[in-house]
CSV table of C-alpha atoms in Angstrom, one decimal:
chain,number,residue,atom,x,y,z
A,1,MET,CA,-105.9,-24.6,57.4
A,2,ASP,CA,-105.4,-28.1,58.3
A,3,THR,CA,-103.4,-29.2,61.4
A,4,LEU,CA,-101.1,-32.1,61.9
A,5,TYR,CA,-99.4,-33.4,64.9
A,6,LEU,CA,-96.2,-35.7,64.7
A,7,VAL,CA,-95.9,-37.5,68.0
A,8,ASP,CA,-93.7,-39.8,69.7
A,9,ALA,CA,-90.6,-38.4,68.0
A,10,ARG,CA,-86.9,-38.3,69.3
A,11,ILE,CA,-86.3,-34.7,68.2
A,12,ILE,CA,-82.9,-33.4,66.9
A,13,ASP,CA,-83.8,-30.0,65.9
A,14,GLY,CA,-80.6,-29.0,64.1
A,15,SER,CA,-79.6,-26.2,66.5
A,16,GLY,CA,-77.0,-28.6,68.3
A,17,ALA,CA,-79.2,-29.1,71.5
A,18,ASP,CA,-79.5,-32.2,73.0
A,19,PRO,CA,-82.4,-34.4,71.6
A,20,VAL,CA,-86.0,-34.1,72.9
A,21,GLU,CA,-87.5,-37.6,73.9
A,22,ARG,CA,-91.1,-38.4,73.2
A,23,GLY,CA,-91.3,-35.1,71.5
A,24,TRP,CA,-94.3,-33.7,69.5
A,25,ILE,CA,-94.3,-31.0,66.5
A,26,ARG,CA,-97.6,-29.4,65.3
A,27,VAL,CA,-97.6,-28.4,61.7
A,28,GLU,CA,-100.3,-26.0,60.3
A,29,GLY,CA,-100.0,-25.7,56.5
A,30,ARG,CA,-96.5,-25.3,55.6
A,31,ARG,CA,-95.1,-24.2,59.1
A,32,ILE,CA,-94.3,-25.5,62.4
A,33,THR,CA,-96.5,-23.9,65.0
A,34,GLY,CA,-95.7,-25.7,68.0
A,35,MET,CA,-93.3,-28.2,69.7
A,36,GLY,CA,-93.2,-30.0,73.1
A,37,ARG,CA,-92.4,-33.1,75.1
A,38,GLY,CA,-94.7,-35.7,76.3
A,39,PRO,CA,-98.4,-36.3,76.0
A,40,VAL,CA,-100.3,-33.7,73.9
A,41,ASP,CA,-103.9,-33.2,73.3
A,42,THR,CA,-104.3,-33.5,69.4
A,43,GLY,CA,-108.1,-33.2,69.5
A,44,SER,CA,-109.5,-34.3,66.1
A,45,ASN,CA,-106.5,-33.2,64.3
A,46,GLN,CA,-104.5,-35.4,62.0
A,47,VAL,CA,-101.8,-37.4,63.8
A,48,VAL,CA,-98.3,-39.0,62.4
A,49,ASP,CA,-96.9,-41.4,65.1
A,50,ALA,CA,-93.2,-41.5,64.7
A,51,GLY,CA,-93.1,-44.6,67.1
A,52,GLY,CA,-89.9,-43.3,68.9
A,53,ARG,CA,-88.1,-42.7,65.5
A,54,THR,CA,-85.4,-39.8,65.3
A,55,VAL,CA,-86.8,-36.5,63.5
A,56,LEU,CA,-84.5,-34.2,62.1
A,57,PRO,CA,-84.7,-31.2,60.0
A,58,GLY,CA,-84.8,-31.4,56.1
A,59,LEU,CA,-81.0,-32.0,55.4
A,60,ILE,CA,-79.3,-29.3,53.2
A,61,ASP,CA,-76.5,-30.1,50.9
A,62,ALA,CA,-74.6,-26.9,49.9
A,63,HIS,CA,-72.4,-28.3,47.1
A,64,THR,CA,-74.2,-30.6,44.6
A,65,HIS,CA,-74.0,-31.1,40.9
A,66,LEU,CA,-77.4,-32.4,40.1
A,67,ALA,CA,-76.8,-32.5,36.3
A,68,ALA,CA,-73.6,-34.0,36.7
A,69,THR,CA,-74.8,-37.5,36.0
A,70,GLU,CA,-71.4,-38.6,34.5
A,71,MET,CA,-67.8,-37.8,35.4
A,72,LEU,CA,-67.2,-34.3,34.0
A,73,ASN,CA,-64.9,-35.5,31.1
A,74,LEU,CA,-67.9,-37.7,29.8
A,75,VAL,CA,-70.8,-35.4,30.0
A,76,ASP,CA,-70.7,-34.9,26.3
A,77,THR,CA,-70.9,-38.6,25.5
A,78,VAL,CA,-74.3,-38.8,26.6
A,79,SER,CA,-77.5,-37.7,24.8
A,80,ARG,CA,-79.3,-34.6,26.2
A,81,PRO,CA,-82.6,-36.6,26.5
A,82,VAL,CA,-80.9,-39.2,28.6
A,83,LEU,CA,-78.9,-36.6,30.6
A,84,ALA,CA,-82.1,-34.8,31.5
A,85,ALA,CA,-83.6,-38.3,32.5
A,86,LYS,CA,-80.7,-39.1,34.9
A,87,THR,CA,-81.0,-35.5,36.2
A,88,PHE,CA,-84.6,-35.7,37.1
A,89,THR,CA,-84.0,-39.2,38.7
A,90,ASN,CA,-81.2,-37.7,40.6
A,91,MET,CA,-83.4,-35.0,41.9
A,92,ARG,CA,-86.1,-37.5,43.1
A,93,GLN,CA,-83.3,-39.8,44.8
A,94,THR,CA,-81.9,-36.8,46.5
A,95,LEU,CA,-85.2,-35.8,48.0
A,96,ALA,CA,-85.8,-39.2,49.0
A,97,ALA,CA,-82.6,-39.3,50.8
A,98,GLY,CA,-83.9,-36.5,53.1
A,99,PHE,CA,-82.2,-33.6,51.4
A,100,THR,CA,-85.1,-31.2,51.0
A,101,THR,CA,-82.9,-28.3,49.9
A,102,VAL,CA,-79.7,-28.2,47.7
A,103,ARG,CA,-77.3,-25.6,46.6
A,104,ASP,CA,-76.1,-26.6,43.0
A,105,ALA,CA,-72.5,-25.6,42.5
A,106,GLY,CA,-72.6,-25.7,38.8
A,107,PHE,CA,-73.8,-27.0,35.4
A,108,THR,CA,-77.6,-27.5,36.4
A,109,ASP,CA,-80.1,-25.4,34.1
A,110,TYR,CA,-82.7,-23.3,35.7
A,111,GLY,CA,-85.4,-25.2,33.9
A,112,PHE,CA,-84.8,-28.2,36.4
A,113,LYS,CA,-85.7,-25.7,39.4
A,114,GLN,CA,-88.8,-24.6,37.6
A,115,ALA,CA,-90.0,-28.1,37.0
A,116,VAL,CA,-89.9,-28.6,40.7
A,117,GLU,CA,-91.3,-25.1,41.6
A,118,THR,CA,-94.4,-25.5,39.3
A,119,GLY,CA,-95.1,-29.3,40.5
A,120,LEU,CA,-94.0,-31.1,37.4
A,121,VAL,CA,-91.5,-33.1,39.2
A,122,PRO,CA,-90.5,-34.1,42.7
A,123,GLY,CA,-87.2,-32.7,43.7
A,124,PRO,CA,-85.4,-30.8,46.6
A,125,ARG,CA,-85.6,-27.0,46.8
A,126,MET,CA,-82.9,-25.7,44.6
A,127,PHE,CA,-80.5,-22.9,44.5
A,128,LEU,CA,-78.5,-22.7,41.3
A,129,ALA,CA,-75.3,-21.3,40.1
A,130,THR,CA,-75.8,-22.4,36.4
A,131,GLY,CA,-72.5,-22.0,34.7
A,132,PRO,CA,-69.4,-21.4,37.0
A,133,LEU,CA,-67.0,-18.8,36.0
A,134,SER,CA,-63.5,-20.0,34.9
A,135,GLN,CA,-60.5,-18.4,33.5
A,136,THR,CA,-59.0,-19.9,30.3
A,137,GLY,CA,-57.3,-22.9,31.3
A,138,GLY,CA,-59.2,-23.0,34.6
A,139,HIS,CA,-61.1,-25.6,36.4
A,140,SER,CA,-64.4,-25.3,34.2
A,141,ASP,CA,-62.5,-24.8,31.0
A,142,PHE,CA,-62.8,-28.4,29.9
A,143,ARG,CA,-60.8,-28.3,26.6
A,144,PRO,CA,-58.0,-30.6,26.4
A,145,ALA,CA,-54.7,-28.9,25.5
A,146,GLU,CA,-55.0,-30.0,21.9
A,147,VAL,CA,-58.4,-28.5,21.4
A,148,GLN,CA,-58.2,-25.0,19.9
A,149,ASP,CA,-61.9,-23.9,19.5
A,150,ARG,CA,-63.8,-22.0,22.0
A,151,GLN,CA,-65.5,-24.0,24.8
A,152,ARG,CA,-68.9,-25.1,23.7
A,153,PRO,CA,-71.8,-22.7,24.9
A,154,SER,CA,-74.6,-23.8,27.1
A,155,ASP,CA,-77.3,-26.1,25.4
A,156,GLY,CA,-80.0,-25.1,27.8
A,157,LEU,CA,-79.7,-28.2,29.8
A,158,TYR,CA,-76.1,-28.5,30.9
A,159,HIS,CA,-74.0,-25.5,31.4
A,160,PRO,CA,-70.5,-25.8,31.2
A,161,GLY,CA,-68.0,-23.2,32.5
A,162,VAL,CA,-68.3,-19.7,31.5
A,163,VAL,CA,-64.7,-18.8,30.4
A,164,VAL,CA,-63.7,-15.1,31.0
A,165,ASP,CA,-60.4,-13.2,31.4
A,166,GLY,CA,-60.0,-9.9,32.6
A,167,VAL,CA,-62.4,-7.4,34.7
A,168,ALA,CA,-64.6,-6.5,31.8
A,169,GLN,CA,-65.3,-10.2,30.9
A,170,CYS,CA,-65.8,-11.3,34.4
A,171,GLN,CA,-68.4,-8.5,34.7
A,172,TRP,CA,-70.2,-9.8,31.8
A,173,GLY,CA,-69.9,-13.4,32.9
A,174,ALA,CA,-71.5,-12.6,36.1
A,175,ARG,CA,-74.4,-10.7,34.7
A,176,GLU,CA,-74.8,-13.5,32.1
A,177,VAL,CA,-75.2,-16.3,34.5
A,178,LEU,CA,-77.6,-14.1,36.7
A,179,ARG,CA,-79.5,-13.6,33.6
A,180,ARG,CA,-79.7,-17.5,33.1
A,181,GLY,CA,-81.3,-17.7,36.6
A,182,ALA,CA,-78.4,-18.2,39.0
A,183,ASP,CA,-79.3,-17.6,42.6
A,184,GLN,CA,-75.5,-17.2,43.4
A,185,ILE,CA,-72.5,-17.0,41.3
A,186,LYS,CA,-69.9,-19.8,41.6
A,187,ILE,CA,-66.3,-19.0,40.7
A,188,MET,CA,-63.1,-21.3,40.2
A,189,ALA,CA,-60.6,-19.5,42.1
A,190,GLY,CA,-58.2,-22.4,41.8
A,191,GLY,CA,-57.5,-25.6,39.9
A,192,GLY,CA,-59.4,-28.8,40.2
A,193,CYS,CA,-59.0,-32.5,40.0
A,194,THR,CA,-61.2,-33.1,36.9
A,195,SER,CA,-60.2,-30.3,34.6
A,196,PRO,CA,-57.6,-31.3,31.9
A,197,THR,CA,-55.0,-28.3,31.7
A,198,ASP,CA,-54.7,-27.3,35.6
A,199,HIS,CA,-53.8,-28.6,38.9
A,200,VAL,CA,-55.5,-28.5,42.3
A,201,THR,CA,-52.5,-26.2,43.5
A,202,HIS,CA,-53.0,-23.7,41.0
A,203,THR,CA,-54.5,-20.1,41.9
A,204,GLN,CA,-56.9,-18.6,39.4
A,205,PHE,CA,-58.3,-15.2,38.6
A,206,THR,CA,-56.7,-12.1,40.0
A,207,ALA,CA,-57.8,-10.2,43.0
A,208,GLU,CA,-59.4,-7.6,40.5
A,209,GLU,CA,-61.3,-10.0,38.8
A,210,ILE,CA,-62.7,-11.8,41.7
A,211,ALA,CA,-63.6,-8.4,43.3
A,212,ALA,CA,-65.6,-7.3,40.1
A,213,ILE,CA,-67.6,-10.5,40.3
A,214,VAL,CA,-68.5,-9.9,43.9
A,215,HIS,CA,-69.4,-6.4,43.0
A,216,GLU,CA,-72.0,-7.9,40.4
A,217,ALA,CA,-73.2,-10.4,42.8
A,218,ARG,CA,-73.9,-7.9,45.5
A,219,ALA,CA,-75.7,-5.4,43.0
A,220,ARG,CA,-78.1,-8.2,42.6
A,221,HIS,CA,-78.4,-9.0,46.3
A,222,THR,CA,-76.6,-12.2,46.0
A,223,TYR,CA,-73.2,-13.6,46.7
A,224,VAL,CA,-70.3,-15.5,45.3
A,225,MET,CA,-69.1,-19.0,46.2
A,226,ALA,CA,-65.5,-19.8,45.2
A,227,HIS,CA,-63.9,-23.1,44.5
A,228,GLY,CA,-60.5,-23.1,46.0
A,229,TYR,CA,-58.0,-25.4,47.9
A,230,THR,CA,-54.8,-23.4,48.5
A,231,PRO,CA,-54.4,-20.9,51.1
A,232,GLU,CA,-53.2,-18.3,48.4
A,233,SER,CA,-56.6,-18.7,46.7
A,234,ILE,CA,-58.6,-18.6,49.9
A,235,ARG,CA,-56.8,-15.5,51.2
A,236,THR,CA,-57.6,-13.7,47.9
A,237,CYS,CA,-61.1,-14.7,48.0
A,238,VAL,CA,-61.8,-13.8,51.4
A,239,ALA,CA,-60.1,-10.3,50.9
A,240,ALA,CA,-62.5,-9.7,47.9
A,241,GLY,CA,-65.7,-10.6,49.7
A,242,VAL,CA,-66.5,-14.2,48.7
A,243,ARG,CA,-69.3,-15.6,51.1
A,244,SER,CA,-68.0,-19.3,51.1
A,245,ILE,CA,-64.9,-21.2,50.3
A,246,GLU,CA,-65.7,-24.6,48.6
A,247,HIS,CA,-63.5,-27.4,49.3
A,248,ALA,CA,-60.6,-25.7,51.2
A,249,ASN,CA,-58.9,-28.9,51.7
A,250,LEU,CA,-55.2,-27.4,51.5
A,251,VAL,CA,-56.1,-24.6,54.0
A,252,ASP,CA,-53.4,-23.5,56.5
A,253,GLU,CA,-53.9,-21.8,60.0
A,254,GLU,CA,-53.4,-18.2,58.4
A,255,ALA,CA,-55.9,-18.7,55.7
A,256,ALA,CA,-58.4,-20.2,58.0
A,257,GLU,CA,-57.8,-17.2,60.6
A,258,ALA,CA,-58.6,-14.8,57.7
A,259,MET,CA,-61.8,-16.8,56.9
A,260,ALA,CA,-62.9,-16.6,60.7
A,261,ALA,CA,-62.2,-13.1,61.0
A,262,ALA,CA,-64.2,-12.1,57.7
A,263,GLY,CA,-67.0,-14.4,58.8
A,264,THR,CA,-66.4,-16.5,55.6
A,265,PHE,CA,-68.1,-19.8,55.5
A,266,ALA,CA,-66.2,-23.1,54.6
A,267,VAL,CA,-67.9,-26.0,52.9
A,268,PRO,CA,-65.5,-28.7,52.9
A,269,THR,CA,-66.1,-31.6,50.5
A,270,ILE,CA,-64.6,-35.0,51.5
A,271,ALA,CA,-67.1,-37.6,50.3
A,272,THR,CA,-66.5,-37.1,46.6
A,273,PHE,CA,-62.7,-37.6,46.9
A,274,ASP,CA,-63.1,-40.6,49.0
A,275,LEU,CA,-65.3,-42.1,46.2
A,276,LEU,CA,-63.1,-40.9,43.4
A,277,VAL,CA,-60.0,-42.5,45.0
A,278,ARG,CA,-62.2,-45.8,45.6
A,279,ASP,CA,-63.4,-46.2,42.1
A,280,GLY,CA,-63.3,-43.1,40.2
A,281,GLN,CA,-61.1,-44.6,37.3
A,282,GLU,CA,-63.8,-47.1,36.8
A,283,GLN,CA,-66.4,-44.4,36.3
A,284,GLY,CA,-64.1,-42.8,33.7
A,285,LEU,CA,-61.8,-40.5,35.9
A,286,THR,CA,-58.3,-40.2,34.3
A,287,ALA,CA,-55.2,-41.5,36.3
A,288,ASP,CA,-53.9,-38.0,36.7
A,289,SER,CA,-57.2,-36.7,38.1
A,290,ALA,CA,-57.5,-39.8,40.6
A,291,ALA,CA,-54.0,-39.0,41.6
A,292,GLN,CA,-54.9,-35.4,42.5
A,293,ALA,CA,-58.1,-36.5,44.4
A,294,ALA,CA,-55.9,-38.9,46.5
A,295,HIS,CA,-53.7,-36.0,47.3
A,296,VAL,CA,-56.7,-33.7,48.3
A,297,LEU,CA,-58.2,-36.6,50.2
A,298,GLU,CA,-54.8,-37.0,52.1
A,299,ARG,CA,-55.2,-33.4,53.4
A,300,ALA,CA,-58.8,-33.4,53.7
A,301,TYR,CA,-59.2,-34.3,57.5
A,302,GLU,CA,-56.6,-32.1,58.9
A,303,ALA,CA,-58.0,-29.3,56.8
A,304,LEU,CA,-61.3,-29.8,58.7
A,305,ARG,CA,-59.6,-29.8,62.0
A,306,ILE,CA,-57.9,-26.4,61.3
A,307,LEU,CA,-61.1,-24.7,60.2
A,308,ARG,CA,-62.9,-26.1,63.3
A,309,ASP,CA,-60.1,-25.0,65.7
A,310,LYS,CA,-60.0,-21.6,64.1
A,311,GLY,CA,-63.6,-21.1,64.6
A,312,VAL,CA,-64.6,-21.0,60.8
A,313,ARG,CA,-68.3,-21.5,60.1
A,314,ILE,CA,-68.4,-25.0,58.5
A,315,GLY,CA,-71.2,-26.0,56.2
A,316,SER,CA,-71.4,-29.2,54.4
A,317,GLY,CA,-71.5,-30.3,51.0
A,318,SER,CA,-71.0,-33.6,49.2
A,319,ASP,CA,-69.7,-32.6,45.5
A,320,VAL,CA,-70.6,-36.1,44.3
A,321,LEU,CA,-70.6,-36.6,40.5
A,322,GLY,CA,-71.6,-39.3,38.2
A,323,ALA,CA,-72.6,-43.0,39.7
A,324,HIS,CA,-71.5,-41.5,43.0
A,325,GLN,CA,-74.5,-39.3,43.3
A,326,PRO,CA,-76.6,-41.5,45.8
A,327,PHE,CA,-73.8,-41.1,48.3
A,328,LYS,CA,-74.7,-37.4,49.6
A,329,ALA,CA,-75.2,-38.6,53.1
A,330,LEU,CA,-71.4,-40.1,53.2
A,331,GLU,CA,-70.3,-36.6,53.5
A,332,LEU,CA,-71.9,-36.3,57.1
A,333,GLN,CA,-70.4,-39.8,58.3
A,334,LEU,CA,-66.9,-38.6,57.0
A,335,LYS,CA,-67.2,-35.0,58.6
A,336,ALA,CA,-68.4,-36.7,61.9
A,337,SER,CA,-65.0,-38.7,62.3
A,338,VAL,CA,-63.7,-35.1,62.9
A,339,LEU,CA,-66.5,-32.9,64.1
A,340,GLY,CA,-68.6,-35.7,65.8
A,341,PRO,CA,-72.0,-36.6,64.7
A,342,MET,CA,-73.9,-33.7,66.2
A,343,ASP,CA,-71.7,-31.0,64.6
A,344,ALA,CA,-71.8,-32.8,61.4
A,345,LEU,CA,-75.7,-32.6,61.5
A,346,VAL,CA,-75.6,-29.0,62.5
A,347,ALA,CA,-73.3,-28.3,59.5
A,348,ALA,CA,-75.8,-30.0,57.1
A,349,THR,CA,-78.8,-28.1,58.6
A,350,ARG,CA,-78.6,-24.9,60.7
A,351,THR,CA,-75.2,-23.7,59.4
A,352,ASN,CA,-76.1,-24.6,55.6
A,353,ALA,CA,-79.3,-22.7,56.1
A,354,GLU,CA,-77.2,-19.7,57.5
A,355,LEU,CA,-74.9,-19.7,54.7
A,356,LEU,CA,-77.8,-19.7,51.9
A,357,GLY,CA,-79.6,-17.1,54.1
A,358,LEU,CA,-82.6,-19.3,54.7
A,359,ASP,CA,-84.1,-18.0,58.0
A,360,ASP,CA,-87.1,-20.4,57.8
A,361,LEU,CA,-85.2,-23.5,57.4
A,362,GLY,CA,-82.5,-25.6,58.9
A,363,THR,CA,-83.9,-26.1,62.3
A,364,LEU,CA,-87.1,-27.5,63.9
A,365,ALA,CA,-88.8,-24.7,65.8
A,366,PRO,CA,-92.1,-22.9,65.8
A,367,GLY,CA,-92.3,-20.5,62.8
A,368,LYS,CA,-90.0,-22.5,60.6
A,369,ILE,CA,-91.0,-24.2,57.4
A,370,ALA,CA,-91.8,-28.0,58.2
A,371,ASP,CA,-89.0,-29.8,56.3
A,372,VAL,CA,-88.9,-33.0,58.4
A,373,VAL,CA,-87.1,-36.3,58.1
A,374,VAL,CA,-88.2,-39.4,60.1
A,375,VAL,CA,-85.2,-41.7,60.6
A,376,ASP,CA,-85.2,-45.4,61.8
A,377,GLY,CA,-82.1,-45.3,63.9
A,378,ASP,CA,-80.1,-42.7,66.0
A,379,PRO,CA,-77.6,-40.7,64.0
A,380,LEU,CA,-75.9,-39.5,67.1
A,381,ASP,CA,-74.9,-43.1,67.5
A,382,ASP,CA,-74.4,-44.4,64.3
A,383,ILE,CA,-74.8,-41.5,61.7
A,384,SER,CA,-74.3,-43.9,58.8
A,385,VAL,CA,-78.0,-44.7,59.2
A,386,LEU,CA,-78.6,-41.6,57.0
A,387,GLN,CA,-76.7,-43.2,54.0
A,388,ASP,CA,-79.3,-46.2,54.1
A,389,SER,CA,-82.2,-45.0,52.0
A,390,GLY,CA,-84.5,-47.7,53.5
A,391,ARG,CA,-84.2,-46.2,56.9
A,392,ILE,CA,-85.3,-42.7,55.9
A,393,HIS,CA,-88.9,-43.6,56.5
A,394,LEU,CA,-90.7,-40.3,56.0
A,395,VAL,CA,-89.7,-36.9,54.6
A,396,ALA,CA,-91.8,-33.7,54.5
A,397,LYS,CA,-91.2,-30.7,52.3
A,398,ASP,CA,-93.2,-27.5,53.1
A,399,GLY,CA,-95.4,-29.2,55.3
A,400,ARG,CA,-96.2,-32.0,52.9
A,401,VAL,CA,-95.2,-35.6,53.0
A,402,VAL,CA,-93.2,-36.5,49.9
A,403,VAL,CA,-91.6,-39.7,50.8
A,404,ASP,CA,-93.2,-42.4,53.1
A,405,ARG,CA,-91.5,-45.8,53.1
A,406,ALA,CA,-93.1,-47.1,56.4
A,407,GLY,CA,-96.7,-45.8,55.8
A,408,LEU,CA,-96.7,-43.5,58.7
A,409,SER,CA,-98.9,-40.8,56.9
A,410,ALA,CA,-101.2,-43.5,55.7
A,411,ALA,CA,-102.3,-44.3,59.2
A,412,SER,CA,-105.0,-41.6,58.7
A,413,SER,CA,-107.0,-41.3,55.5
A,414,ARG,CA,-107.1,-37.6,56.2
A,415,THR,CA,-103.4,-37.3,56.8
A,416,ALA,CA,-102.8,-39.0,53.4
A,417,ARG,CA,-105.1,-36.6,51.8
A,418,HIS,CA,-103.6,-33.4,53.6
A,419,LEU,CA,-100.0,-34.4,53.4
A,420,ALA,CA,-99.3,-37.0,50.6
A,421,PRO,CA,-101.6,-36.9,47.8
A,422,GLU,CA,-100.7,-39.8,45.6
A,423,THR,CA,-98.9,-37.7,42.9
A,424,GLU,CA,-96.5,-36.2,45.7
A,425,VAL,CA,-95.2,-39.4,47.3
A,426,VAL,CA,-92.0,-40.1,45.3
A,427,VAL,CA,-91.0,-43.3,47.2
A,428,SER,CA,-93.5,-45.7,48.8
């Protein structure tokens, strides 16, 4: 097994601990086997010199929609081959931005994950929800009011919402998305900004329906993530045993207390609403959807303060859509305005790994999988450096360099062979 040393690094390990200056990391195969500070005897092993740059764990985005390369109301206007090509590009760009793991919250087919796992294409480690479960007229029922036909089924590339009503249909829907390859089940427990016949203030699914879906998830040793904004939908989901509340932008103190008491995670999403308010209508968003996004954004920062102050475990997800897909790291910048840069980084590393049940990821420590990002700059001083792709100098996933913009791994030809064979470097 080859051994590699990453030296002269400013290490932010994702745990919330202070940075380690002039640190080093030893990688054997796909795992970290040693860490320290100061000079280290590297012997005849391969060495990557970080040159004082910041080293982070691979970032995790816990709320993506990789196949939503258009605004949701425009997905059907794009040919399937073009949508596939755009999705593969999005996957590559996500990895190149330092996000080595994502939890996809809906629409992306299992085949995209297979393509990464079999080495056909570069991309992040993916945990998929496939088709979100929605009640009739709910957030993933994208039929406008004048359409009477049933929502179109999945086409094996893009999974629209699975519309289910009543306990029996909810049981079927949960089993169906798990059959399709879902790693977790996504439900729409409230209205949303982009669906045509509901509103963000609506509560969706009954307590019995949600409990039935949670039961099916647990039977398959997985969990439910629930889209919800309002205190009412949040409390219903918490009582039913949902693992994470997505968005939660309209949460109140009582609902946050219930989340904290139950150990329910929150995945607040701010970036997508910030971007939709800026130019969503230029991207095809309707005026009504833009107005709802503005309402949600207005409350988002106060919601984040409430969640923090009540002790809720806060993860991080961008929820970006369409042309906004490259702005995933903006979420960390916006969260940092409330949480501070260190806690924003922890949300996107350690806490997200805990949410996904990934004991081997999220922090840099001996025994962990070597997902590593080398950044030109100090995100604790200016976290916006993470949004500048040119300053993401190196990304390693599973101990192998997949992005090397600064030629760090090419300093040794042996390093290049071990860590970055030509077919694996997705950005030069």
